[in-house]
PDB file of N, CA, C and O in Angstrom, chain B, residues numbered from 101:
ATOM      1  N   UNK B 101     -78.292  20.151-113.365  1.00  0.00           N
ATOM      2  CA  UNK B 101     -79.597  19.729-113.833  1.00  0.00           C
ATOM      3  C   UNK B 101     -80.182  20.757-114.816  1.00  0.00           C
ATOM      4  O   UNK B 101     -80.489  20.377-115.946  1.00  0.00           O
ATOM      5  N   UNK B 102     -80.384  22.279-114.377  1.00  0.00           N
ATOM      6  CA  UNK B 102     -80.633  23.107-115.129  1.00  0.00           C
ATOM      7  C   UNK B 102     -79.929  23.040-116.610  1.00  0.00           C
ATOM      8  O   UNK B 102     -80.636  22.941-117.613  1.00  0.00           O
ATOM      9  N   UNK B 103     -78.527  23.097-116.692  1.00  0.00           N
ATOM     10  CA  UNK B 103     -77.488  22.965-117.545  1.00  0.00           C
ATOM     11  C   UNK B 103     -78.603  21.713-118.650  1.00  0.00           C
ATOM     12  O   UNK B 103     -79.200  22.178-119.621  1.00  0.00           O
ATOM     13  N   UNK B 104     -78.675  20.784-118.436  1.00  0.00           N
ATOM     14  CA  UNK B 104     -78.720  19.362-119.034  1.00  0.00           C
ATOM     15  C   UNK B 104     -80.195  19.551-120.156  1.00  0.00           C
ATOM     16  O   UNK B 104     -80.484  19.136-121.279  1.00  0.00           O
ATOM     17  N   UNK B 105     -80.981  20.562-118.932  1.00  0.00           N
ATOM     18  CA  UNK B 105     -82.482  20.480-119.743  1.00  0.00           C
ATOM     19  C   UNK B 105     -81.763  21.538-120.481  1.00  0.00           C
ATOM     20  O   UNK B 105     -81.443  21.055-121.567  1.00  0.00           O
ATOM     21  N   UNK B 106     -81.451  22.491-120.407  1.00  0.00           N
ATOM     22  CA  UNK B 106     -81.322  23.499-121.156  1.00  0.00           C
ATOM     23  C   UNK B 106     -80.358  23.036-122.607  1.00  0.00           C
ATOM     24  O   UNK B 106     -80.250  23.609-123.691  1.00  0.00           O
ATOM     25  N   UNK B 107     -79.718  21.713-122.073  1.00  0.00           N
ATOM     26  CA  UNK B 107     -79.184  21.650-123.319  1.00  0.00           C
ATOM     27  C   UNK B 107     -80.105  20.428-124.119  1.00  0.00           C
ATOM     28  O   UNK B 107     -79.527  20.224-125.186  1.00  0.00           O
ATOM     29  N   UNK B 108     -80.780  19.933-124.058  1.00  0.00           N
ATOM     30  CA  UNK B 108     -81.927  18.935-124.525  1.00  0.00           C
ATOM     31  C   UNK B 108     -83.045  19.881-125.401  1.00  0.00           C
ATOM     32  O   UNK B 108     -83.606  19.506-126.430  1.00  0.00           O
ATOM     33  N   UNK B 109     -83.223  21.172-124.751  1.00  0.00           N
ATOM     34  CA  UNK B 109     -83.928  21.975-125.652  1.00  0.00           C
ATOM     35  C   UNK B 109     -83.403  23.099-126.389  1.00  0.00           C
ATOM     36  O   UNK B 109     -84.036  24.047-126.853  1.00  0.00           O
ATOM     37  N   UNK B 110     -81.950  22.832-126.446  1.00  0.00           N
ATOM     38  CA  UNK B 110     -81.707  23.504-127.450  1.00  0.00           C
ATOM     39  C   UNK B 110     -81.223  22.183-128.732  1.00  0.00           C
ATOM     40  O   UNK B 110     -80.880  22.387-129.897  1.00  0.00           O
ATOM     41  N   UNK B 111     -81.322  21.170-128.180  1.00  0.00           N
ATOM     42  CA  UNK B 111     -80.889  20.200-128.945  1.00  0.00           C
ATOM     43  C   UNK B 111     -82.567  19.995-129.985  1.00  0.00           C
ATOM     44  O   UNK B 111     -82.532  19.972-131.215  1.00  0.00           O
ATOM     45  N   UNK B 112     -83.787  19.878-129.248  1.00  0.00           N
ATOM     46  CA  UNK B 112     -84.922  19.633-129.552  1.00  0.00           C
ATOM     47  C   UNK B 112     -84.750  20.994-130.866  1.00  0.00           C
ATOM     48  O   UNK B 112     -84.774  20.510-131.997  1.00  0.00           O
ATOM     49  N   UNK B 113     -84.636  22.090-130.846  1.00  0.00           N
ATOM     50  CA  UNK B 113     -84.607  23.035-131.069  1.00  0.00           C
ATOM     51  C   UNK B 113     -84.064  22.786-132.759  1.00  0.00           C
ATOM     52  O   UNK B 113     -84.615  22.889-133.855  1.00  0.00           O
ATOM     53  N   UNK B 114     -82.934  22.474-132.369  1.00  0.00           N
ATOM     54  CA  UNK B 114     -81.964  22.384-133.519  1.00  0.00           C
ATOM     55  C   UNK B 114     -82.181  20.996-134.688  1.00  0.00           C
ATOM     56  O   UNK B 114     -81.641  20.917-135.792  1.00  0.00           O
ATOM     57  N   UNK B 115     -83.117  19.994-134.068  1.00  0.00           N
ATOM     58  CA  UNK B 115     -84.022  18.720-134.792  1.00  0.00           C
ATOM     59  C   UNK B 115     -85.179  19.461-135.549  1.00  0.00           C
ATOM     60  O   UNK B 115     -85.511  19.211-136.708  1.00  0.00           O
ATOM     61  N   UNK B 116     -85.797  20.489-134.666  1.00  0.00           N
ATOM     62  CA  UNK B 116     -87.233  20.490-135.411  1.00  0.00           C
ATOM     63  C   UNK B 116     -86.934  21.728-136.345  1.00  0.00           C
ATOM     64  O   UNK B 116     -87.933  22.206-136.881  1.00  0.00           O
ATOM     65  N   UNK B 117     -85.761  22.304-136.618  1.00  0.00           N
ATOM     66  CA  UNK B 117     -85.049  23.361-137.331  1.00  0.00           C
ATOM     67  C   UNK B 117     -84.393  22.242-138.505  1.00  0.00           C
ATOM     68  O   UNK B 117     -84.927  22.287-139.614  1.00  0.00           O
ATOM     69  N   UNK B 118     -83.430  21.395-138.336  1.00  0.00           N
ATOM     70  CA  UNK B 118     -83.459  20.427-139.145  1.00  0.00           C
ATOM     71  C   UNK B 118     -84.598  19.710-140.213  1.00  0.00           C
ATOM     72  O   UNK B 118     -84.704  19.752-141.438  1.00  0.00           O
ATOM     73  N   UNK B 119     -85.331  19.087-139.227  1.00  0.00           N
ATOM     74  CA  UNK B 119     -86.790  18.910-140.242  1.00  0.00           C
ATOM     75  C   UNK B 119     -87.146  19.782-141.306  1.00  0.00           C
ATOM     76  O   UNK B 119     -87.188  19.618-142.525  1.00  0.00           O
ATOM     77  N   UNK B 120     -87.469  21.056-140.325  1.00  0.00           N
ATOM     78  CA  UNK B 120     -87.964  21.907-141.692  1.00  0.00           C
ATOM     79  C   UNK B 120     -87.394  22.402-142.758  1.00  0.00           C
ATOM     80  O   UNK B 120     -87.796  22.676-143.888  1.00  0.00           O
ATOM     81  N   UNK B 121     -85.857  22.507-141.924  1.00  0.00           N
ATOM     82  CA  UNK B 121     -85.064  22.480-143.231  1.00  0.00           C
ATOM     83  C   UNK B 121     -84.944  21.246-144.617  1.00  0.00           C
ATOM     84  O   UNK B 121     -84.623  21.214-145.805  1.00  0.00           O
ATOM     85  N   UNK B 122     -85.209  20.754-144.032  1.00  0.00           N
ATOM     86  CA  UNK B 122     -84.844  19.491-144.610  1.00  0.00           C
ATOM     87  C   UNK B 122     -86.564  19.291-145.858  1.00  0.00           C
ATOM     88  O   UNK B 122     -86.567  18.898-147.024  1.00  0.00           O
ATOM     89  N   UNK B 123     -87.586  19.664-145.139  1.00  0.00           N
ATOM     90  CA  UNK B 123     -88.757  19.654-145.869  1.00  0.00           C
ATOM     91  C   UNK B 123     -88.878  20.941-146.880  1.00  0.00           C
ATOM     92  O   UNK B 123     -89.374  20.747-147.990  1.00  0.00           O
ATOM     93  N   UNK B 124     -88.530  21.966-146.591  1.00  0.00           N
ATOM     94  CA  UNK B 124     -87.856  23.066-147.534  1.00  0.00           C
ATOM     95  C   UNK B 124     -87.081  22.842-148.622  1.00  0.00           C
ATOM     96  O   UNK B 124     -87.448  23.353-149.680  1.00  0.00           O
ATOM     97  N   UNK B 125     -85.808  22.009-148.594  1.00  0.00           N
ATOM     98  CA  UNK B 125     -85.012  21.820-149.561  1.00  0.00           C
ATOM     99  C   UNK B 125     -85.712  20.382-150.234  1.00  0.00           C
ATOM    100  O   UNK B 125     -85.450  20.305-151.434  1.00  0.00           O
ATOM    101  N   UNK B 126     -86.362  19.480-149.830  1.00  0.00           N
ATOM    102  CA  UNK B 126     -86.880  18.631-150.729  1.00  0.00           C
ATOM    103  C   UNK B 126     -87.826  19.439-151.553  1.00  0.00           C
ATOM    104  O   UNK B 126     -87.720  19.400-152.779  1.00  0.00           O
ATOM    105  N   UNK B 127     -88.718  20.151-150.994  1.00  0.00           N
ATOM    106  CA  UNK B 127     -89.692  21.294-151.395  1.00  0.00           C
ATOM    107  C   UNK B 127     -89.489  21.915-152.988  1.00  0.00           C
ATOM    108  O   UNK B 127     -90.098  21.917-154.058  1.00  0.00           O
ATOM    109  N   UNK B 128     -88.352  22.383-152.465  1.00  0.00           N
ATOM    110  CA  UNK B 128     -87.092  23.193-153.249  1.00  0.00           C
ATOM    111  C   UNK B 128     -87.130  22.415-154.635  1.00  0.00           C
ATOM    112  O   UNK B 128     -87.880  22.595-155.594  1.00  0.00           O
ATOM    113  N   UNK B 129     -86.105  21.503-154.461  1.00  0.00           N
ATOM    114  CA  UNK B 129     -85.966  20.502-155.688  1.00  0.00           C
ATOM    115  C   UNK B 129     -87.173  20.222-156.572  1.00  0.00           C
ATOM    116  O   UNK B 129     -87.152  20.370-157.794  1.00  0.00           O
ATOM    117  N   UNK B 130     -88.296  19.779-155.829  1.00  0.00           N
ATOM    118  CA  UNK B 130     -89.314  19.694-156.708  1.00  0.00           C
ATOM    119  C   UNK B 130     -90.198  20.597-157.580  1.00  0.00           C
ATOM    120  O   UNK B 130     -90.750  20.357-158.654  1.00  0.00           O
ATOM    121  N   UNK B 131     -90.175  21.967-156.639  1.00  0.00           N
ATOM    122  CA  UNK B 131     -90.503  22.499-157.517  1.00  0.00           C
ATOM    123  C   UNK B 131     -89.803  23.379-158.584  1.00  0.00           C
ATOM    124  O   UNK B 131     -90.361  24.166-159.349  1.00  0.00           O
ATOM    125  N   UNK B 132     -88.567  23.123-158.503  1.00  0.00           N
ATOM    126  CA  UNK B 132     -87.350  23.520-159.358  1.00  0.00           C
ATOM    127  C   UNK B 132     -87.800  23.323-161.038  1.00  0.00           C
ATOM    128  O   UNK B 132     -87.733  24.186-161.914  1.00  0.00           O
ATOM    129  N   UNK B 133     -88.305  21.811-161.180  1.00  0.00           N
ATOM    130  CA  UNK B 133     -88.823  21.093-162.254  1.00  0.00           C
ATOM    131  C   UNK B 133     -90.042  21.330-162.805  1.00  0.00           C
ATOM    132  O   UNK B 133     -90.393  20.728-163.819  1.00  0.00           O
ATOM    133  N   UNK B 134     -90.850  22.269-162.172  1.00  0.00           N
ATOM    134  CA  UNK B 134     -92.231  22.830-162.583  1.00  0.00           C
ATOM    135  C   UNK B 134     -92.509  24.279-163.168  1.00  0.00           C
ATOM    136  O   UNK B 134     -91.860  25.316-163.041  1.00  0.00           O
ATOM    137  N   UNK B 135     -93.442  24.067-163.707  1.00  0.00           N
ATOM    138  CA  UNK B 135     -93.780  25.270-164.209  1.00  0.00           C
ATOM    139  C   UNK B 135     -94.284  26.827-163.012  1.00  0.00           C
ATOM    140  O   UNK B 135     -94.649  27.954-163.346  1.00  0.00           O
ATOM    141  N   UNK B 136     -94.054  26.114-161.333  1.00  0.00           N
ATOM    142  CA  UNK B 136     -94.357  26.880-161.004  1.00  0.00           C
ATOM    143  C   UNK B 136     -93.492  27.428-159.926  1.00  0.00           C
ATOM    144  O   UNK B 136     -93.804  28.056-158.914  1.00  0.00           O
ATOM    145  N   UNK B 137     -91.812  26.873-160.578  1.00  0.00           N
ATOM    146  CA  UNK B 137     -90.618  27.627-160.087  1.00  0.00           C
ATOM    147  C   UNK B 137     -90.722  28.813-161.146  1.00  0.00           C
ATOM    148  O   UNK B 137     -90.571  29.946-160.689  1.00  0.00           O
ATOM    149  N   UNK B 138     -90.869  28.731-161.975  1.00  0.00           N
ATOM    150  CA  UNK B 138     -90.965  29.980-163.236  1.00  0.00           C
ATOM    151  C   UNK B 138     -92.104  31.220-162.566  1.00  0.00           C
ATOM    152  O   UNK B 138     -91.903  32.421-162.745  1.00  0.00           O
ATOM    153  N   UNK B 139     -93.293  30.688-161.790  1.00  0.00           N
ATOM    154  CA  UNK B 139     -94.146  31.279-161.795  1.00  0.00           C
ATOM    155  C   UNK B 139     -93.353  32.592-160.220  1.00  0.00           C
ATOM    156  O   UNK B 139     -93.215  33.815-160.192  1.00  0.00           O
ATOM    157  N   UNK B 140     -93.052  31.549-159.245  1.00  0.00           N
ATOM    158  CA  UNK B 140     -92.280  32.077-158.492  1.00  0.00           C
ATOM    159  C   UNK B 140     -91.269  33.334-158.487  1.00  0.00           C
ATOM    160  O   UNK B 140     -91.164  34.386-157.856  1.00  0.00           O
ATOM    161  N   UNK B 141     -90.514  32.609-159.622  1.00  0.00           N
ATOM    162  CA  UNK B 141     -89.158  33.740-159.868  1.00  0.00           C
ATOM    163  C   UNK B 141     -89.854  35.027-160.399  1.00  0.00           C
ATOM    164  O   UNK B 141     -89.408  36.157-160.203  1.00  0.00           O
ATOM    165  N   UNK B 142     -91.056  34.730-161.128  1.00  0.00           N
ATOM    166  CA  UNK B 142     -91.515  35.660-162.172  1.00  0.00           C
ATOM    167  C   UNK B 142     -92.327  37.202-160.842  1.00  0.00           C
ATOM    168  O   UNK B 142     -92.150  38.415-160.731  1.00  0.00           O
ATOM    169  N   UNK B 143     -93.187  36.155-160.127  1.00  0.00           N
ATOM    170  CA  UNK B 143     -93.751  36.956-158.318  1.00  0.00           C
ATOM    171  C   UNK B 143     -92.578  37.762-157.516  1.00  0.00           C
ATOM    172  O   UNK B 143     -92.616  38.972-157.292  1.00  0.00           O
ATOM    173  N   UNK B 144     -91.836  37.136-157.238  1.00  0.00           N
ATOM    174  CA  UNK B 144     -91.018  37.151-156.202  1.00  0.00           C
ATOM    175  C   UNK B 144     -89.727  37.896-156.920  1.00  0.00           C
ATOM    176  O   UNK B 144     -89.461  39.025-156.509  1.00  0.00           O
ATOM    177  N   UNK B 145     -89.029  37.410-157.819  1.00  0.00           N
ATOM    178  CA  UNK B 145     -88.310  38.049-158.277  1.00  0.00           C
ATOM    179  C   UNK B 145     -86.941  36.207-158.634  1.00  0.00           C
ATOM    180  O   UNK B 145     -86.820  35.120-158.070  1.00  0.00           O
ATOM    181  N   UNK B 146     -86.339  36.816-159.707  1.00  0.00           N
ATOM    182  CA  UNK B 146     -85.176  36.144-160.129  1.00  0.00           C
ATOM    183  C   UNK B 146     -84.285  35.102-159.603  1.00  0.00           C
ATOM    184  O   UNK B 146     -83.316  35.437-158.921  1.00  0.00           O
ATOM    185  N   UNK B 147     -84.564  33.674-159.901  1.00  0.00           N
ATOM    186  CA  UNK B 147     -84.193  32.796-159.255  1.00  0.00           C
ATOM    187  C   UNK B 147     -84.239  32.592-157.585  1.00  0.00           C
ATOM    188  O   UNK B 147     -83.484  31.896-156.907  1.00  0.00           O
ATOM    189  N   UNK B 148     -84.993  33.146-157.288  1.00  0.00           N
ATOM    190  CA  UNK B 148     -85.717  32.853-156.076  1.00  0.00           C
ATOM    191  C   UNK B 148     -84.877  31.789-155.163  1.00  0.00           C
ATOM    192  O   UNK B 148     -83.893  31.905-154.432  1.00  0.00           O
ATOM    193  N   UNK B 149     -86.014  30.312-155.677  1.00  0.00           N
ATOM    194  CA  UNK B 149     -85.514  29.175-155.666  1.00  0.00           C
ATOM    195  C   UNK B 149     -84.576  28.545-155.277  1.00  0.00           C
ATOM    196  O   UNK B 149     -84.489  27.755-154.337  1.00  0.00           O
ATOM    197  N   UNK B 150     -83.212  29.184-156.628  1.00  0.00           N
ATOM    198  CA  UNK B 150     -82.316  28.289-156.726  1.00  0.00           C
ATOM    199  C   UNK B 150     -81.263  29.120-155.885  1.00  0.00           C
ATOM    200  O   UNK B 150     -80.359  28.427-155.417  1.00  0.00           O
ATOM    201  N   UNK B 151     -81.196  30.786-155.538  1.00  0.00           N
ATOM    202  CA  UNK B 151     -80.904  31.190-154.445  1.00  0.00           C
ATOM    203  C   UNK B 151     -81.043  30.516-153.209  1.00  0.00           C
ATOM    204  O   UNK B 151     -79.979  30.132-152.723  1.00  0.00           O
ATOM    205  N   UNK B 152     -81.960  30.298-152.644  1.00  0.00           N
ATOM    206  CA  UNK B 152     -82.379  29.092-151.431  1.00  0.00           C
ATOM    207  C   UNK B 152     -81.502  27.874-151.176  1.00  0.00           C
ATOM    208  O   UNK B 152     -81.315  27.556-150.002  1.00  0.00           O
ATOM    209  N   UNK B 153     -80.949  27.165-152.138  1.00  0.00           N
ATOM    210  CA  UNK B 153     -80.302  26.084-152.198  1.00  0.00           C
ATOM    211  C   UNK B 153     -79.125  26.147-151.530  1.00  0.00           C
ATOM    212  O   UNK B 153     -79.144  25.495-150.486  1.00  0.00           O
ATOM    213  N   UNK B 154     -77.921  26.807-151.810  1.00  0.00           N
ATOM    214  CA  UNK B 154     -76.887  26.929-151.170  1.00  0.00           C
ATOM    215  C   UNK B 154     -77.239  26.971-149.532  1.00  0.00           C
ATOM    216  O   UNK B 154     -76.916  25.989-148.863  1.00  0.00           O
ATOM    217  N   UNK B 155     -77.969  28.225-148.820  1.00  0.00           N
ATOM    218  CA  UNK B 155     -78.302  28.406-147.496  1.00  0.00           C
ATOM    219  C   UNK B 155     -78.994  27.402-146.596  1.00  0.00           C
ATOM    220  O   UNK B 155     -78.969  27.383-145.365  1.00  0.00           O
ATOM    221  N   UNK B 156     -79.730  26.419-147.570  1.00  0.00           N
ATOM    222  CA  UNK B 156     -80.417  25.377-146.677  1.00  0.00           C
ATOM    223  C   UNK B 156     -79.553  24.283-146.756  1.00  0.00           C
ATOM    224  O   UNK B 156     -79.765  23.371-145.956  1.00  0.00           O
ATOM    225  N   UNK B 157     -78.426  24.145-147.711  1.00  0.00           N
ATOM    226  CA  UNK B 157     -77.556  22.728-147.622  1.00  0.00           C
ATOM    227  C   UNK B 157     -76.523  23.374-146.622  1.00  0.00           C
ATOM    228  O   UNK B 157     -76.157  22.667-145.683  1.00  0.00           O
ATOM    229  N   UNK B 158     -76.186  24.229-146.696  1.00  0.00           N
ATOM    230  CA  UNK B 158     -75.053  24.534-145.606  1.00  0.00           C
ATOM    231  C   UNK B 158     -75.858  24.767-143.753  1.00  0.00           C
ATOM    232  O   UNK B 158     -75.189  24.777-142.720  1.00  0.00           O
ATOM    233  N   UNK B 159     -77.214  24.908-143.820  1.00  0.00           N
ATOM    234  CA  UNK B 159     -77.774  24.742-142.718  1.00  0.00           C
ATOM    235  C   UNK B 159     -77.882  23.122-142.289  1.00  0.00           C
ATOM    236  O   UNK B 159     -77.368  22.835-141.208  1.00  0.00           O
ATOM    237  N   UNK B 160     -78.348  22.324-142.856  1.00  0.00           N
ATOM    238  CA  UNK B 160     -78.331  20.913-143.017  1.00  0.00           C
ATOM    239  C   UNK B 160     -77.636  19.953-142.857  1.00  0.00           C
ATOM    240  O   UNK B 160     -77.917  18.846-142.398  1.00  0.00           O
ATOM    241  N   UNK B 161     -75.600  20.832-143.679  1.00  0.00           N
ATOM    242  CA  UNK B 161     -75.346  20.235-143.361  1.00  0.00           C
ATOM    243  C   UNK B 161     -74.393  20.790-141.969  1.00  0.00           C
ATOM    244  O   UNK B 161     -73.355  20.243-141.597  1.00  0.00           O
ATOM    245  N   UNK B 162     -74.899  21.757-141.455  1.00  0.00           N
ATOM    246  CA  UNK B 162     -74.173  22.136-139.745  1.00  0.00           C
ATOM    247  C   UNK B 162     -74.835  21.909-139.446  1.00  0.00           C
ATOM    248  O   UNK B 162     -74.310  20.921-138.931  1.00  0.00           O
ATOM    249  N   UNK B 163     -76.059  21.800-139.093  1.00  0.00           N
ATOM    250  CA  UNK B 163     -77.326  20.861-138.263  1.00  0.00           C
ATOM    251  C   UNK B 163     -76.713  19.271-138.010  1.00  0.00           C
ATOM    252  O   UNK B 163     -76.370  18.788-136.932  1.00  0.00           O
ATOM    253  N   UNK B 164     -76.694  18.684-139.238  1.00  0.00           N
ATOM    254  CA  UNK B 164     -76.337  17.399-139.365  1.00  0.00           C
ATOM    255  C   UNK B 164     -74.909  17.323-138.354  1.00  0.00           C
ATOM    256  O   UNK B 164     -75.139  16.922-137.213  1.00  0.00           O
ATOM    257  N   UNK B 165     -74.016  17.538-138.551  1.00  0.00           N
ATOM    258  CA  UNK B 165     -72.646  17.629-137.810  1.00  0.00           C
ATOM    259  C   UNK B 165     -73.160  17.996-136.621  1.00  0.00           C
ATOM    260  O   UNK B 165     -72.921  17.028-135.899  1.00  0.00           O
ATOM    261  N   UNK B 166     -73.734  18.826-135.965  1.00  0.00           N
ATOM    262  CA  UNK B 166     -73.848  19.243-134.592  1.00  0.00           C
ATOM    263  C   UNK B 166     -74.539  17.908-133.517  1.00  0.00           C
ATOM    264  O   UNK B 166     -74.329  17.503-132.373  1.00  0.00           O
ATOM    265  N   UNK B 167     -75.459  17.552-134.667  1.00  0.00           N
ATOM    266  CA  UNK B 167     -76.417  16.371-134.088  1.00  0.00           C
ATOM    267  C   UNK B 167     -75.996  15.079-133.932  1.00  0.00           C
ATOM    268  O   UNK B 167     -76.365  14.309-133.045  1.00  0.00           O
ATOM    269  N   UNK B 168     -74.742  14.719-135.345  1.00  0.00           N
ATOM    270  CA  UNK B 168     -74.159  13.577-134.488  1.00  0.00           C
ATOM    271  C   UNK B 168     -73.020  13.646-133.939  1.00  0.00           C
ATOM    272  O   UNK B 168     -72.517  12.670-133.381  1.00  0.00           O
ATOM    273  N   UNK B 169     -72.410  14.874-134.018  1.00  0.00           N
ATOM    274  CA  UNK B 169     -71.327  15.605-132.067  1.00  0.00           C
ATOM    275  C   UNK B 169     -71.639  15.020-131.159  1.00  0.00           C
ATOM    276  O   UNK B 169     -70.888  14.294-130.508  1.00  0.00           O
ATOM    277  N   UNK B 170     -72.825  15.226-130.938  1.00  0.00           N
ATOM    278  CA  UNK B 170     -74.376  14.852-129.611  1.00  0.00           C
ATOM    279  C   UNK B 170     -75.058  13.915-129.549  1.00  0.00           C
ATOM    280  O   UNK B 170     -75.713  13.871-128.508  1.00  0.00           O
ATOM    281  N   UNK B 171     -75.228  12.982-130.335  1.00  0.00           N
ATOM    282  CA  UNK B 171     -76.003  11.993-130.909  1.00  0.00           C
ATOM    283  C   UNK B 171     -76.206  10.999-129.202  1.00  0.00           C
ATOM    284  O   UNK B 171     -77.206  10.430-128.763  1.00  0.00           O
ATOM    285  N   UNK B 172     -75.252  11.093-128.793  1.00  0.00           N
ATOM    286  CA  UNK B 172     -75.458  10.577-127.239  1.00  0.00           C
ATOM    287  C   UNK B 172     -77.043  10.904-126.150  1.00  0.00           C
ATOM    288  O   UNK B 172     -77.719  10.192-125.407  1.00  0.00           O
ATOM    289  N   UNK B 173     -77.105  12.472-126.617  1.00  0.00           N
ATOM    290  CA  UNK B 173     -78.281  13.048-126.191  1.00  0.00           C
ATOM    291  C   UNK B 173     -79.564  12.806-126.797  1.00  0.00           C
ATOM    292  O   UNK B 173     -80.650  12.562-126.271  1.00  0.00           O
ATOM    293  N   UNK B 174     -79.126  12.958-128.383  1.00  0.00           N
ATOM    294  CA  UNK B 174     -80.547  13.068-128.583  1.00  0.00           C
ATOM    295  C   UNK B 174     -80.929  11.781-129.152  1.00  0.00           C
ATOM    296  O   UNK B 174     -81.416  11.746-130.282  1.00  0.00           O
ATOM    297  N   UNK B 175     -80.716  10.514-128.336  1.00  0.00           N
ATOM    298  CA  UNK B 175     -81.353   9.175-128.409  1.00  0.00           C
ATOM    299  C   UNK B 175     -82.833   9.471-127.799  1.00  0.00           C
ATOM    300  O   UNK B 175     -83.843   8.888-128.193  1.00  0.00           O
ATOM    301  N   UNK B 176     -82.813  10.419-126.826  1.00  0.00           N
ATOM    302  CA  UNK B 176     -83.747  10.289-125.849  1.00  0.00           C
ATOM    303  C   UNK B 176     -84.681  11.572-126.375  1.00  0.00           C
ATOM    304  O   UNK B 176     -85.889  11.524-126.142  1.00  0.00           O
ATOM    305  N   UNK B 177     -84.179  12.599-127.010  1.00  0.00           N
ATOM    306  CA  UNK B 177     -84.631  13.877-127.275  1.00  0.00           C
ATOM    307  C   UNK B 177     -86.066  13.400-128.382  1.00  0.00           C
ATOM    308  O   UNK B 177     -85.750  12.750-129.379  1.00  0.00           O
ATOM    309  N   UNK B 178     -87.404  13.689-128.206  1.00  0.00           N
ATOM    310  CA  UNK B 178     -88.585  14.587-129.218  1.00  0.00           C
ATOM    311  C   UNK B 178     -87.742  14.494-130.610  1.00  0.00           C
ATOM    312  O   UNK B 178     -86.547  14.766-130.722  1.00  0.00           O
ATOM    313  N   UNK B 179     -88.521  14.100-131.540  1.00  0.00           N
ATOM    314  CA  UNK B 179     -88.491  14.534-133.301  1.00  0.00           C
ATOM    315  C   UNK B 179     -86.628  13.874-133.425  1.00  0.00           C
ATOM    316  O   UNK B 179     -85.903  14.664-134.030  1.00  0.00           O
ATOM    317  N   UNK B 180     -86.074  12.863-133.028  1.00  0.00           N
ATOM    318  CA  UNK B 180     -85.337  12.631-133.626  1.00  0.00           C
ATOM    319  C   UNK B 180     -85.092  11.611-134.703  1.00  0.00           C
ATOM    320  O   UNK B 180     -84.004  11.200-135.106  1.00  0.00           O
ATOM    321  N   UNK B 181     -86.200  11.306-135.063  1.00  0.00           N
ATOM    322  CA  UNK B 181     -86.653  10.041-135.980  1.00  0.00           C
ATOM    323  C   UNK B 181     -86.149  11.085-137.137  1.00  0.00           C
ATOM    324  O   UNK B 181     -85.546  10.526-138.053  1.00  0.00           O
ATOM    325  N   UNK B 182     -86.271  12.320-137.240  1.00  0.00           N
ATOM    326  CA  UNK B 182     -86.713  12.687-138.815  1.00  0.00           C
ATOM    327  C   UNK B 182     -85.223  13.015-139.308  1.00  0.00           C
ATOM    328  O   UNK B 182     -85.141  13.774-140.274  1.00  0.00           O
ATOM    329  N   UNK B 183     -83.895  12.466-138.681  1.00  0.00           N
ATOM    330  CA  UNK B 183     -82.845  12.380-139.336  1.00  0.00           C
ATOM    331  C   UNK B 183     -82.600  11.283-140.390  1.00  0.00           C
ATOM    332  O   UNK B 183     -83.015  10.129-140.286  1.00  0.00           O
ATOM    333  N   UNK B 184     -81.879  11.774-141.416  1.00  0.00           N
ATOM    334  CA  UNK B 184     -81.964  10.594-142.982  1.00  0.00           C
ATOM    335  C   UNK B 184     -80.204  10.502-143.076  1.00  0.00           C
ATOM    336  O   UNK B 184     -79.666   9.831-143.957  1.00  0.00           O
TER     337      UNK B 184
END
């Protein structure tokens, strides 16, 4: 029993880590096209941005793979609507 919850919240865990990833890299893209990815790189330092890209698609897409491994579980699991 212990085992089961413990794995439901690490599953919950790994959805609402998904999401934000997922709202990050749309994030990403858009402001790629603005004048205030320039403003960014210019603050922060040198392609910022487009640094970001690689690390959140390879999170996304091992998130994605892990979740439908499991997909059995998290029918029932919190925040699983926000898979695309």
């Amino acid at each position: 029993m212990q085992n089961s919850i413990q794995n439901e919240q690490h599953i919950e865990v790994i959805l609402s880590l998904y999401h934000f990833c997922l709202q990050a890299h749309e994030m990403r893209q858009r402001l790629r096209q603005t004048h205030l990815a320039r403003m960014i790189d210019d603050e922060i330092g040198g392609r910022y941005l487009a640094n970001l890209g690689l690390p959140l698609k390879q999170s996304l897409d091992k998130a994605r793979i892990h979740i439908f491994q499991n997909s059995e579980r998290i029918i029932t699991a919190p925040h699983s609507n926000v898979l695309h």
